[in-house]
C-alpha positions as a Python dict, from the first residue, in 0.01 Angstrom:
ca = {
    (1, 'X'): (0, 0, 0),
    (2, 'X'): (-247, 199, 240),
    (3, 'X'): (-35, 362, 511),
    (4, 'X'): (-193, 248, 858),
    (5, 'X'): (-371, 481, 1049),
    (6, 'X'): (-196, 740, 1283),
    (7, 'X'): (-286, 591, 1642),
    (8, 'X'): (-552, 792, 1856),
    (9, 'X'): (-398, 1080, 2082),
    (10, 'X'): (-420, 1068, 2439),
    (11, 'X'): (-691, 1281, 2618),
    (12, 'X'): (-742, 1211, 2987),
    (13, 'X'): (-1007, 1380, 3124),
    (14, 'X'): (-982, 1418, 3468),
    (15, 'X'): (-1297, 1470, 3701),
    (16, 'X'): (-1368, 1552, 4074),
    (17, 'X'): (-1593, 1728, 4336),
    (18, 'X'): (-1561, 2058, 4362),
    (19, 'X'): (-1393, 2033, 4773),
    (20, 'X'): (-1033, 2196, 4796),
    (21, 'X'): (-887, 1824, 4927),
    (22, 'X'): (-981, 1652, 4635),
    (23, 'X'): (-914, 1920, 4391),
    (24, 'X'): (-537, 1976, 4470),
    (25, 'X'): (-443, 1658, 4444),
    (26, 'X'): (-634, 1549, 4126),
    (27, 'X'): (-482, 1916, 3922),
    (28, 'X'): (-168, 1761, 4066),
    (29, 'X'): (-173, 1468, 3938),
    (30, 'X'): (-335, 1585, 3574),
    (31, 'X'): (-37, 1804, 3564),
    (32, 'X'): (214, 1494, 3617),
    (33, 'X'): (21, 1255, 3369),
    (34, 'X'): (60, 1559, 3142),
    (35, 'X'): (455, 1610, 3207),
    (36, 'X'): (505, 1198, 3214),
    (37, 'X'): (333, 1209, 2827),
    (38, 'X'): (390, 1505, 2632),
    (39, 'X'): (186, 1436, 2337),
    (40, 'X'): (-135, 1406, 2517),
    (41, 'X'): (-388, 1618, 2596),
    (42, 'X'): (-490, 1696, 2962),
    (43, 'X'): (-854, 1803, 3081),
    (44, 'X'): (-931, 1915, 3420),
    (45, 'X'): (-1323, 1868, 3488),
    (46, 'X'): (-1477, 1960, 3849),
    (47, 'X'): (-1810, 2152, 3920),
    (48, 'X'): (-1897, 2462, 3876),
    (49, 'X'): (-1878, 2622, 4214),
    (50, 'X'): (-1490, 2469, 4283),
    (51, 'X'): (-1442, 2579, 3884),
    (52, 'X'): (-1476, 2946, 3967),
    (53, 'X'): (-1276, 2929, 4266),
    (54, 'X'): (-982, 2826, 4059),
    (55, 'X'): (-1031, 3108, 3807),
    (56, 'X'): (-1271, 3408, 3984),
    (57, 'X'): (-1189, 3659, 3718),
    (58, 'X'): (-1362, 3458, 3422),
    (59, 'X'): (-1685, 3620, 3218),
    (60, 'X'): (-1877, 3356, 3299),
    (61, 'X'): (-1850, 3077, 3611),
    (62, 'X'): (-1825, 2822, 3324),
    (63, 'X'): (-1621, 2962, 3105),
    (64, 'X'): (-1354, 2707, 2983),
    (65, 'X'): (-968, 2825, 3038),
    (66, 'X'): (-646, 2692, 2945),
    (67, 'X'): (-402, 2703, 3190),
    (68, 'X'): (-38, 2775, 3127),
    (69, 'X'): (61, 2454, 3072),
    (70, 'X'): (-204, 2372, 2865),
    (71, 'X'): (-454, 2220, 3025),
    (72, 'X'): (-816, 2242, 2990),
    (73, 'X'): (-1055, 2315, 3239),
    (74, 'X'): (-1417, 2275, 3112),
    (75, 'X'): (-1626, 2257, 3417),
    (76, 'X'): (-1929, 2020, 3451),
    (77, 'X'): (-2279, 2161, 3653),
    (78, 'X'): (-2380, 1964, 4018),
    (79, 'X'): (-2674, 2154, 3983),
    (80, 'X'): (-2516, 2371, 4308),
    (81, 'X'): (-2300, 2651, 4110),
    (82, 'X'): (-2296, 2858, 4376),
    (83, 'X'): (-2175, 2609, 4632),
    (84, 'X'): (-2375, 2333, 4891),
    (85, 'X'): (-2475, 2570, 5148),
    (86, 'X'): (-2649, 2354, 5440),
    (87, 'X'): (-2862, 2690, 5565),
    (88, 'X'): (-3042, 2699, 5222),
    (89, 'X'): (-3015, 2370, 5042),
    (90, 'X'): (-3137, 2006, 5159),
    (91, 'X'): (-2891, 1796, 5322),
    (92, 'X'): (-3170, 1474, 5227),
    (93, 'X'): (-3197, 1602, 4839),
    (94, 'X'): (-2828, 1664, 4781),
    (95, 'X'): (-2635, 1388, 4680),
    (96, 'X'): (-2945, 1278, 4418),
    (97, 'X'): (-2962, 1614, 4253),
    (98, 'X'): (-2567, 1672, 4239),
    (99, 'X'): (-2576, 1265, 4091),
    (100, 'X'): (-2854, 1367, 3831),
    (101, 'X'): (-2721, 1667, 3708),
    (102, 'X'): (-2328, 1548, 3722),
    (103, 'X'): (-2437, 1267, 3490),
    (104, 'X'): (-2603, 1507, 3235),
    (105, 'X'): (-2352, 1773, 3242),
    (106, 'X'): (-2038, 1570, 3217),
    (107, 'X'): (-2155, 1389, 2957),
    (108, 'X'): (-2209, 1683, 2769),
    (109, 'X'): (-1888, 1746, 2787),
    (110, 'X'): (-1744, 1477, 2703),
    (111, 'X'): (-1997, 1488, 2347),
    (112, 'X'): (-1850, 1818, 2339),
    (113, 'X'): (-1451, 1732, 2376),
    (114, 'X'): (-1560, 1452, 2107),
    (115, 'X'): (-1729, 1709, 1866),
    (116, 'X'): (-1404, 1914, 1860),
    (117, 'X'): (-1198, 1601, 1733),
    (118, 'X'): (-1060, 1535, 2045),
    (119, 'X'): (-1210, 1275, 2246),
    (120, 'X'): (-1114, 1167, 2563),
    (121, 'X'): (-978, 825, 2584),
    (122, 'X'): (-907, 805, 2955),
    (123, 'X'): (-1137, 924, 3227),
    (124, 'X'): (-1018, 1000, 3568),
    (125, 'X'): (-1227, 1005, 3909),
    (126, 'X'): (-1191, 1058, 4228),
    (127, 'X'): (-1437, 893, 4530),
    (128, 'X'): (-1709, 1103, 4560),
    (129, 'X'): (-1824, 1130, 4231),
    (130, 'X'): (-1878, 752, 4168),
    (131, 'X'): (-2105, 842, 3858),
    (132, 'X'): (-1868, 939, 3668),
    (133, 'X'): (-1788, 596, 3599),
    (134, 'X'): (-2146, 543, 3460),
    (135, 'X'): (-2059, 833, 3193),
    (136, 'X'): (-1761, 675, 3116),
    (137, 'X'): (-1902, 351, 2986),
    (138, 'X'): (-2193, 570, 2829),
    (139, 'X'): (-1913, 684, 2569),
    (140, 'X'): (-1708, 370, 2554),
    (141, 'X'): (-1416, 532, 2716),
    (142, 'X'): (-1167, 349, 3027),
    (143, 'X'): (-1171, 492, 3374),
    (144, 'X'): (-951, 445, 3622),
    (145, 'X'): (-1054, 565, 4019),
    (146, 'X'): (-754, 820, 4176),
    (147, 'X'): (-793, 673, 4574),
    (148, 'X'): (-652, 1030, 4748),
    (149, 'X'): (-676, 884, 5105),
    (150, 'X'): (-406, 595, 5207),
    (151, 'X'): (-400, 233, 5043),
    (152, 'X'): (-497, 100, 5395),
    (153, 'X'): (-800, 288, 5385),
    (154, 'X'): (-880, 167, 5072),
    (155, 'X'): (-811, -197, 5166),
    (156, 'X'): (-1020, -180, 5503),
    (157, 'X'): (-1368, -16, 5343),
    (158, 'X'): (-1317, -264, 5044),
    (159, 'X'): (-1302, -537, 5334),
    (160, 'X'): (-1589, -372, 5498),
    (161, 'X'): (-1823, -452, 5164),
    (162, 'X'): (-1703, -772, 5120),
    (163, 'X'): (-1780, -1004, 5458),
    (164, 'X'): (-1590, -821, 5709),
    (165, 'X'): (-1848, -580, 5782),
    (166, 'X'): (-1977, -690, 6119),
    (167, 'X'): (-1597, -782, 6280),
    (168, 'X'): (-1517, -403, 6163),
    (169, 'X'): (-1782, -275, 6293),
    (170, 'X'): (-1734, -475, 6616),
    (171, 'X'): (-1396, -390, 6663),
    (172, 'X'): (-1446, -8, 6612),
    (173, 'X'): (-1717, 23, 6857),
    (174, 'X'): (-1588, -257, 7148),
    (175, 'X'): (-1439, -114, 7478),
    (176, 'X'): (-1130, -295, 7468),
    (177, 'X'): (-897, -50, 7264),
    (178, 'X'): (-609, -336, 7229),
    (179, 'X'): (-917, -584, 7044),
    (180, 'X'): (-764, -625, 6690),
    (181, 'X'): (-954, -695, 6377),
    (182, 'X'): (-797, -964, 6133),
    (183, 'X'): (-820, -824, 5783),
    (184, 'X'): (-677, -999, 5440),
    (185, 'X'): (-370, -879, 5345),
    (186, 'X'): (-349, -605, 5659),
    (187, 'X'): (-166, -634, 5959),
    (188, 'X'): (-360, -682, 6233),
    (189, 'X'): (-577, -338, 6330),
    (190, 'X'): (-662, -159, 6674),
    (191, 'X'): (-937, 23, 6675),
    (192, 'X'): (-760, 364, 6704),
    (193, 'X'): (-621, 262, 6368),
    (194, 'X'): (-947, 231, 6159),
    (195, 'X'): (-1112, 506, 5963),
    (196, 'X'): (-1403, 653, 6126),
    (197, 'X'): (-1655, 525, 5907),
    (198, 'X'): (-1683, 159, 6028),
    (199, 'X'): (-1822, 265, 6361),
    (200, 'X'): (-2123, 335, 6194),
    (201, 'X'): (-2402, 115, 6242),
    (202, 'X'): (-2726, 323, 6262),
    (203, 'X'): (-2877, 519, 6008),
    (204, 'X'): (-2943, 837, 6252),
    (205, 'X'): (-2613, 851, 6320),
    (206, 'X'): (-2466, 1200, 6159),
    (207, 'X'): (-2187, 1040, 5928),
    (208, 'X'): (-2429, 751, 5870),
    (209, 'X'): (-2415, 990, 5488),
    (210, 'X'): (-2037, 915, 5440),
    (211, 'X'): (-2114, 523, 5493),
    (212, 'X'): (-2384, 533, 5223),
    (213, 'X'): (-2092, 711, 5016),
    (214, 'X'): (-1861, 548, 5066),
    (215, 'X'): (-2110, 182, 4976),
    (216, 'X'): (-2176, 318, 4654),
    (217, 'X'): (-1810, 415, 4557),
    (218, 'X'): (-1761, -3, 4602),
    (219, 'X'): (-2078, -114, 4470),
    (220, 'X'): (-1963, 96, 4151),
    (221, 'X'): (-1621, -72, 4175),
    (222, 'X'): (-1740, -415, 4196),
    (223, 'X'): (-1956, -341, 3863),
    (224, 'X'): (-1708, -110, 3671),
    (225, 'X'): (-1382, -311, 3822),
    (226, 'X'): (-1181, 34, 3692),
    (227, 'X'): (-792, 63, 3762),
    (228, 'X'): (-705, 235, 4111),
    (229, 'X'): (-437, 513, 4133),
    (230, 'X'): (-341, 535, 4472),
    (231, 'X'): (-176, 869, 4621),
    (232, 'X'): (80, 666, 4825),
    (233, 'X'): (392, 497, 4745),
    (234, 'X'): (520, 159, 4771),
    (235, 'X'): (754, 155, 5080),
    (236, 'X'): (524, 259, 5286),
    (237, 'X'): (210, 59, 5226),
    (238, 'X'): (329, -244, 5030),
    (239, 'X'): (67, -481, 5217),
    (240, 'X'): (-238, -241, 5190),
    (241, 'X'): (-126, -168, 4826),
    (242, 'X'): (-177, -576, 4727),
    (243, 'X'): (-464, -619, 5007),
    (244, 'X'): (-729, -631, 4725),
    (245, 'X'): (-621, -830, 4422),
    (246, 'X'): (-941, -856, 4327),
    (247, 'X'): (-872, -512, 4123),
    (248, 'X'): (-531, -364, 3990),
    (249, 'X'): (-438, -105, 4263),
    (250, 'X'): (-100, 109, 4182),
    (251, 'X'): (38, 348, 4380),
    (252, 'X'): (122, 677, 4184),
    (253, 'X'): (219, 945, 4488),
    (254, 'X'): (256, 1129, 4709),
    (255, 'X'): (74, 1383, 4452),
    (256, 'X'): (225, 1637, 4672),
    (257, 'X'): (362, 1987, 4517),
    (258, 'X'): (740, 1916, 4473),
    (259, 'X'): (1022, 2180, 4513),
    (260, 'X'): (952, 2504, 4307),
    (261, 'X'): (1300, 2475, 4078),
    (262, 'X'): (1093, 2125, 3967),
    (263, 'X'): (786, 2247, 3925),
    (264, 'X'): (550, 2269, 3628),
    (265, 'X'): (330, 2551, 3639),
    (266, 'X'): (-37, 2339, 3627),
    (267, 'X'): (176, 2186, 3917),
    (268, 'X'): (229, 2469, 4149),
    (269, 'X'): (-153, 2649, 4068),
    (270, 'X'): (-317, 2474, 4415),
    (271, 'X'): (-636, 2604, 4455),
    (272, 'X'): (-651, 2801, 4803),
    (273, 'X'): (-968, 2907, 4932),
    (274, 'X'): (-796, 3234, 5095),
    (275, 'X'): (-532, 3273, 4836),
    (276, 'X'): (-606, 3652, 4840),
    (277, 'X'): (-442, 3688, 5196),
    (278, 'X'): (-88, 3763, 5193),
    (279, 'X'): (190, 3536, 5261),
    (280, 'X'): (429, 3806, 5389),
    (281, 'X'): (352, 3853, 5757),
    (282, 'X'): (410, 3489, 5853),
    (283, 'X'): (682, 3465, 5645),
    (284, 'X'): (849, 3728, 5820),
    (285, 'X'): (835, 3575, 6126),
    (286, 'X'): (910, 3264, 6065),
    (287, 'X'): (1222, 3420, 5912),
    (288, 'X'): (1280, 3560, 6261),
    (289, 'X'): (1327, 3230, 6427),
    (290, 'X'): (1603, 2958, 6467),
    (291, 'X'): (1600, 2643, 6284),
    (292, 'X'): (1390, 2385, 6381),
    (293, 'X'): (1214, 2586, 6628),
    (294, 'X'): (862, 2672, 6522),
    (295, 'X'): (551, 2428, 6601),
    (296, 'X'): (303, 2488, 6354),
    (297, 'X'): (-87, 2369, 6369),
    (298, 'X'): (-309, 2369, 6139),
    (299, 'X'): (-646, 2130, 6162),
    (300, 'X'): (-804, 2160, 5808),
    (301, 'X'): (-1048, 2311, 5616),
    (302, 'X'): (-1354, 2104, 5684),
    (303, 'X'): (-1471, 2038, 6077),
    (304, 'X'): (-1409, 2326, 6284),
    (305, 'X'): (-1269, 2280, 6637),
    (306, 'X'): (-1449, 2332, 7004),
    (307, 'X'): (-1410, 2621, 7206),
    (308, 'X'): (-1252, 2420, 7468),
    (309, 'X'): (-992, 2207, 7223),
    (310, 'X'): (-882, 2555, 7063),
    (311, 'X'): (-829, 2696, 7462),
    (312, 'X'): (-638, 2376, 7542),
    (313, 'X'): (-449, 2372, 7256),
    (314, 'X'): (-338, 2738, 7308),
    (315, 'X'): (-259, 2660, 7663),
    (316, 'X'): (-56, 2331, 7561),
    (317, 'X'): (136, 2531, 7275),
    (318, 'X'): (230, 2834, 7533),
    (319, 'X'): (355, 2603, 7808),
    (320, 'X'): (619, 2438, 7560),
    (321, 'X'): (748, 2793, 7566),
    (322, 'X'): (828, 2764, 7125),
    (323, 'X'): (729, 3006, 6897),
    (324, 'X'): (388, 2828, 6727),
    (325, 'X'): (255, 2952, 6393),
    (326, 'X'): (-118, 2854, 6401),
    (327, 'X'): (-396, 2874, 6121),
    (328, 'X'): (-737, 2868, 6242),
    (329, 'X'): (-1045, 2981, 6147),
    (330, 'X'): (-1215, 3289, 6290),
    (331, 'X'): (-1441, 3150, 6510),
    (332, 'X'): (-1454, 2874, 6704),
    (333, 'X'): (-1664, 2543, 6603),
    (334, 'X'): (-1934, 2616, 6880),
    (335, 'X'): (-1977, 2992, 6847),
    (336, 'X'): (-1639, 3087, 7103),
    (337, 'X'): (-1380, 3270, 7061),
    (338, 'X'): (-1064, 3175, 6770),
    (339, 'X'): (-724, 3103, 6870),
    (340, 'X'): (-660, 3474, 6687),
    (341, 'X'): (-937, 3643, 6933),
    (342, 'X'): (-747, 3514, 7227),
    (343, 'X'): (-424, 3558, 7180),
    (344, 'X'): (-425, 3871, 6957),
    (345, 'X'): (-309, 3753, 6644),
    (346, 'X'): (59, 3782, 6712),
    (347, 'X'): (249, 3773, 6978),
    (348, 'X'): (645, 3701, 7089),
    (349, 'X'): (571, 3315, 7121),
    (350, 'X'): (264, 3266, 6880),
    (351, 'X'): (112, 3404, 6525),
    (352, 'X'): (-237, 3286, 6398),
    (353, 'X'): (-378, 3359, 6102),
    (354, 'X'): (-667, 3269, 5920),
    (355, 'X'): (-449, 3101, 5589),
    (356, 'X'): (-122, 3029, 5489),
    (357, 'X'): (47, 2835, 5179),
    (358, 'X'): (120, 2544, 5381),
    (359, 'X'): (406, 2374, 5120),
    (360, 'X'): (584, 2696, 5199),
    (361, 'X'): (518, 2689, 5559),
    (362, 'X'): (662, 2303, 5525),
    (363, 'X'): (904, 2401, 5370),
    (364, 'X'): (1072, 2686, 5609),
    (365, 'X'): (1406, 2582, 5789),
    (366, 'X'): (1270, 2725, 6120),
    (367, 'X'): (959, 2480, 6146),
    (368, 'X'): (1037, 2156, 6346),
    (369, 'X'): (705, 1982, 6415),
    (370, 'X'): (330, 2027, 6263),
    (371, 'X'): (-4, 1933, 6493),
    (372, 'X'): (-216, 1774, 6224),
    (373, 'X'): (-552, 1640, 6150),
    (374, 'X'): (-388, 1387, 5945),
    (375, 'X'): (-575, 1525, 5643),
    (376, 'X'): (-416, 1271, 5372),
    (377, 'X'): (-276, 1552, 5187),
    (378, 'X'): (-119, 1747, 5499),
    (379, 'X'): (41, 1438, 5610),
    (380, 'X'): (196, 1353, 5266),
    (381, 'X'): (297, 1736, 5251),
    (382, 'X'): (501, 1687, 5587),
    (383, 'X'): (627, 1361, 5497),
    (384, 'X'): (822, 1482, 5194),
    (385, 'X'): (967, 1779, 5418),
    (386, 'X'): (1076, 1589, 5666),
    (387, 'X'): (896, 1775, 5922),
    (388, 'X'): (804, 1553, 6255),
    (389, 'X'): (444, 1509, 6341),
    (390, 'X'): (204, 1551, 6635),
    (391, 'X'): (-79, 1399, 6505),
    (392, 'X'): (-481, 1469, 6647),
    (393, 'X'): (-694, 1277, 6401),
    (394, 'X'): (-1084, 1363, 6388),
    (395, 'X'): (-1279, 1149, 6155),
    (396, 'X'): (-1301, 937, 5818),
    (397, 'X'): (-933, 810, 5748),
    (398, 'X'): (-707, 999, 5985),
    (399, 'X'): (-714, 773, 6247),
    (400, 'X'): (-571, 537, 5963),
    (401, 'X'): (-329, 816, 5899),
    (402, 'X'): (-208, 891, 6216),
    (403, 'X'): (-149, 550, 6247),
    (404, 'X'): (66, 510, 5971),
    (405, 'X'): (260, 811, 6113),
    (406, 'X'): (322, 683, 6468),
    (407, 'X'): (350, 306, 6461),
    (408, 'X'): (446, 280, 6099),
    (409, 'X'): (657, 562, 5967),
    (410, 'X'): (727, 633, 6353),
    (411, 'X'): (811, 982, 6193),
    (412, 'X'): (553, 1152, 6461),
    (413, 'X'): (351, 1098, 6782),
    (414, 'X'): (-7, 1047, 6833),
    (415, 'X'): (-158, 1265, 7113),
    (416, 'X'): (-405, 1106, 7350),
    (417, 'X'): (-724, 1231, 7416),
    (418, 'X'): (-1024, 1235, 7676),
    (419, 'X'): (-1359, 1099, 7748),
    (420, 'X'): (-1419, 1398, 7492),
    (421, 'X'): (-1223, 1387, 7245),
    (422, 'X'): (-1014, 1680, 7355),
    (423, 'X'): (-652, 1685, 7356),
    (424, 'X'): (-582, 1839, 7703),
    (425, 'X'): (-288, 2113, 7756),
    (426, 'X'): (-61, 1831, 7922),
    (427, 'X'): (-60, 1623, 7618),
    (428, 'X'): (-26, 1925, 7387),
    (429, 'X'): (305, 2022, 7552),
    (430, 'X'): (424, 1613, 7619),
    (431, 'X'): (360, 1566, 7255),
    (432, 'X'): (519, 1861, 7104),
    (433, 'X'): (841, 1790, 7345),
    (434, 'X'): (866, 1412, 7241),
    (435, 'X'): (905, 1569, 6888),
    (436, 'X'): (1091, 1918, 6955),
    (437, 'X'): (1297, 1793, 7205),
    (438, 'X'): (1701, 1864, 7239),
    (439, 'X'): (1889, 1700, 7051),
    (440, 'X'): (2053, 1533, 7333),
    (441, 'X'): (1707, 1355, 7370),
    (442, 'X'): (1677, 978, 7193),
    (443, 'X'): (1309, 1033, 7140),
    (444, 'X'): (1297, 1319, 6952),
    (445, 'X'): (1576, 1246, 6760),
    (446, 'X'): (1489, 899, 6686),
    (447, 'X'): (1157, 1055, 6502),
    (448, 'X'): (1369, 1326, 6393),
    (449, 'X'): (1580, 1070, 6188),
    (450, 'X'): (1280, 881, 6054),
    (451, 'X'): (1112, 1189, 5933),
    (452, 'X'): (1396, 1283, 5722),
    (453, 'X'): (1437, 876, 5567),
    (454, 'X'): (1073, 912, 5511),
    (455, 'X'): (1137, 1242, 5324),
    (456, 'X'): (1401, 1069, 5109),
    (457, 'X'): (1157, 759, 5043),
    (458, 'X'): (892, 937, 4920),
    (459, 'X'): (1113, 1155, 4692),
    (460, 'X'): (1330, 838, 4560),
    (461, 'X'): (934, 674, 4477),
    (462, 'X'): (843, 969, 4212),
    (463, 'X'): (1188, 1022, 4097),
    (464, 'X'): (1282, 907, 3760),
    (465, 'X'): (1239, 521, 3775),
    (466, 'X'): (1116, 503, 4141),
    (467, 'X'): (817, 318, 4166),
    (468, 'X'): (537, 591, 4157),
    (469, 'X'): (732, 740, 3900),
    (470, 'X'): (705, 437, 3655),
    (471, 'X'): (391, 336, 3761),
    (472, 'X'): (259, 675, 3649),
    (473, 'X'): (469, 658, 3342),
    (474, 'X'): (302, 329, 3240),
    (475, 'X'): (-35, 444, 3336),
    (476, 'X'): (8, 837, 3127),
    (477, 'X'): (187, 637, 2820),
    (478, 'X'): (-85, 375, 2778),
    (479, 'X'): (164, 88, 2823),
    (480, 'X'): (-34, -62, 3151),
    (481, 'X'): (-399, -192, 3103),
    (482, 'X'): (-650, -4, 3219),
    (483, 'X'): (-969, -230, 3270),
    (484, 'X'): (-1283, -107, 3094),
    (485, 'X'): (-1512, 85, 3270),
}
């Protein structure tokens, strides 16, 4: 008798844009698939330009490399290896020409990972590279979509798409902030707690760009109907995580870097845009200050922030009278002065700098509270520390997010803000005391205590046999279905 054939080896090929917030998680979560299934093989695939960030000392900016856990990186071309750069390129031309060329150049390498005898047989996108869904089905091979943003947000802009477009819309732009929109499967939502995106209803408005993304992400969804890896975790979305049955949505997170003694090294390698700067300064300091004392801030790498918001800020921080570490950017949004020009730098009360490793940062006994953005992956970092928030969302989903982290998790407070948009001095300090307040206080300690169950949650979901955990499992071992792209 004919022995049967060996069965085909895993290859997931994973593939994203070439922006900092998508590429952390996504290595992250290559690494885990990797470390949940041995025998396959891993491929990391993002352009060019965020390719030779990761590794600046290769020959060539496309050079393939093998990291040290043996993962591939074989970049693909946007036809922008240098980087987007709005002073030179066209805004109007962009997403066309990085669609066009994406589509050729991936595909090439995915002929190419064939031609070596090792095909992929899982692809792996995140939501700005819809395409790559397309190229999937142009080789036969499954994809699956990694959703990096919360399982609300998912649940609303699929709602959006499909008949709820108008109340959204309504809702997001009415003047009574208690109006709620009704949403299947959701609780009902303010309009503080929507993402950004479903305000917009004209096509000259500036983010009008995101809403046409964000359209063709679903339209590509509705045709492709891939599986949808969420980088959440059960207990804390379990409505938004079965809000759209219509596709098979599994929550696989937080894809955050976990403690370094658990670490695998494709794990740990985060790419960091100033990872040249050195660590030890702020470390040193913070190791100069009690427990729980230090308010950090940091606001992201993406919009900068107004001369006046960085002034009130500073003012806020300095009247709590805490030490604050703060990472800003050199100048201001609007052409003023940074945070660093103002204050110095460093100082008794506050240090800014331009970077930090923010896990690290996290991680630090002396740090008790964190003004965020309510960047996704910030938040998620901060949940599984335990560290209380302050949150000051801007745009897309961290309204959504810092709406999960005040009336949800209740493991923060959200600060108000003016006719604006500016979180005045007065709320800086209230906020920052509601969290960093004695311990005699029933506030602070009540938000103190649900940061650190939150922190045990989200570390019980990707242990062995917590939910992520075998979700992931399933998913990295072949034993789930993944639709057909």
């Amino acid at each position: 008798m004919e022995n049967p054939p060996h069965p085909q080896q895993q290859h997931f090929l994973f593939v994203t844009n070439p922006m900092q917030g998508h590429i952390n998680p996504t290595r992250r979560l290559a690494a885990r698939v990797m470390a949940s299934n041995p025998d396959a093989r891993v491929t990391f695939c993002t352009a060019v330009s965020g390719h030779r960030r990761i590794f600046p000392s290769l020959a060539s900016p496309d050079e393939e490399f093998v990291d040290a856990a043996g993962v591939l990186h074989a970049p693909y071309s946007d036809g922008y290896d240098d980087g987007f750069n709005p002073a030179v390129h066209d805004a109007g031309t962009y997403r066309a020409r990085a669609t066009a060329a994406g589509r050729e150049t991936l595909s090439a390498v995915v002929a190419r990972l064939a031609a070596r005898g090792r095909p992929a047989t899982r692809v792996v996108y995140t939501f700005l590279v819809p395409w790559v869904a397309d190229v999937a089905r142009a080789h036969g091979v499954p994809a699956a979509l990694f959703w990096i943003q919360p399982a609300a947000v998912f649940a609303v802009y699929y709602h959006y798409f499909h008949g709820h477009g108008a109340a959204l819309a309504a809702c997001a732009n009415g003047l009574d902030p208690d109006a709620t929109v009704r949403l299947p499967g959701l609780p009902p939502l303010k309009p503080r707690a929507l993402p950004s995106v479903v305000s917009v209803t004209s096509p000259e408005h500036r983010h009008h760009v995101v809403l046409d993304m964000v359209r063709e992400l679903f339209l590509s969804l509705d045709e492709h109907r891939p599986r949808v890896l969420v980088n959440t975790f059960d207990a804390l979305e379990p409505d938004a995580l079965r809000a759209v049955p219509q596709l098979e949505v599994d929550a696989v997170g937080p894809v955050v870097p976990v403690p370094d003694d658990d670490v695998s090294p494709a794990s740990r390698a985060d790419l960091q845009l100033h990872c040249h700067r050195d660590a030890k300064p702020y470390t040193e300091w913070l190791e100069t200050k009690p427990a729980r004392s230090v308010v950090y801030v940091s606001f992201g790498s993406i919009l900068p922030v107004s001369k006046r918001q960085e002034e009130e800020m500073r003012k806020g921080l300095e009247a709590t009278g805490r030490p604050y570490l703060w990472v800003a950017r050199k100048a201001g949004g609007d052409g003023g002065a940074s945070p660093a020009d103002s204050s110095g730098g460093a100082g008794a009360q506050g240090m800014v700098v331009e970077w930090c490793d923010q896990v690290r940062v996290l991680s630090h006994p002396a740090v008790g509270c964190f003004v965020t953005h309510c960047g996704w992956n910030s938040t998620l970092e901060s949940v599984t520390r335990g560290v209380p928030m302050v949150a000051v969302p801007q745009w897309t989903d961290q309204p959504t997010v810092a709406w999960l982290v005040d009336a949800c998790m209740g493991a923060g407070v959200r600060a108000r803000v003016d006719g604006e948009g500016v979180v005045e001095r007065g709320e800086v300090q209230r906020c920052v005391e509601m969290v960093m307040g004695d311990d005699g206080e029933a506030a602070a300690a009540a938000i103190r205590a649900q940061a650190g169950r939150w922190r045990e949650v989200s570390r019980q979901a990707v242990a062995r046999g917590g939910t992520s955990e075998t979700n992931l499992r399933a998913f990295a071992l072949g034993t789930a279905a993944v639709t057909d792209a």
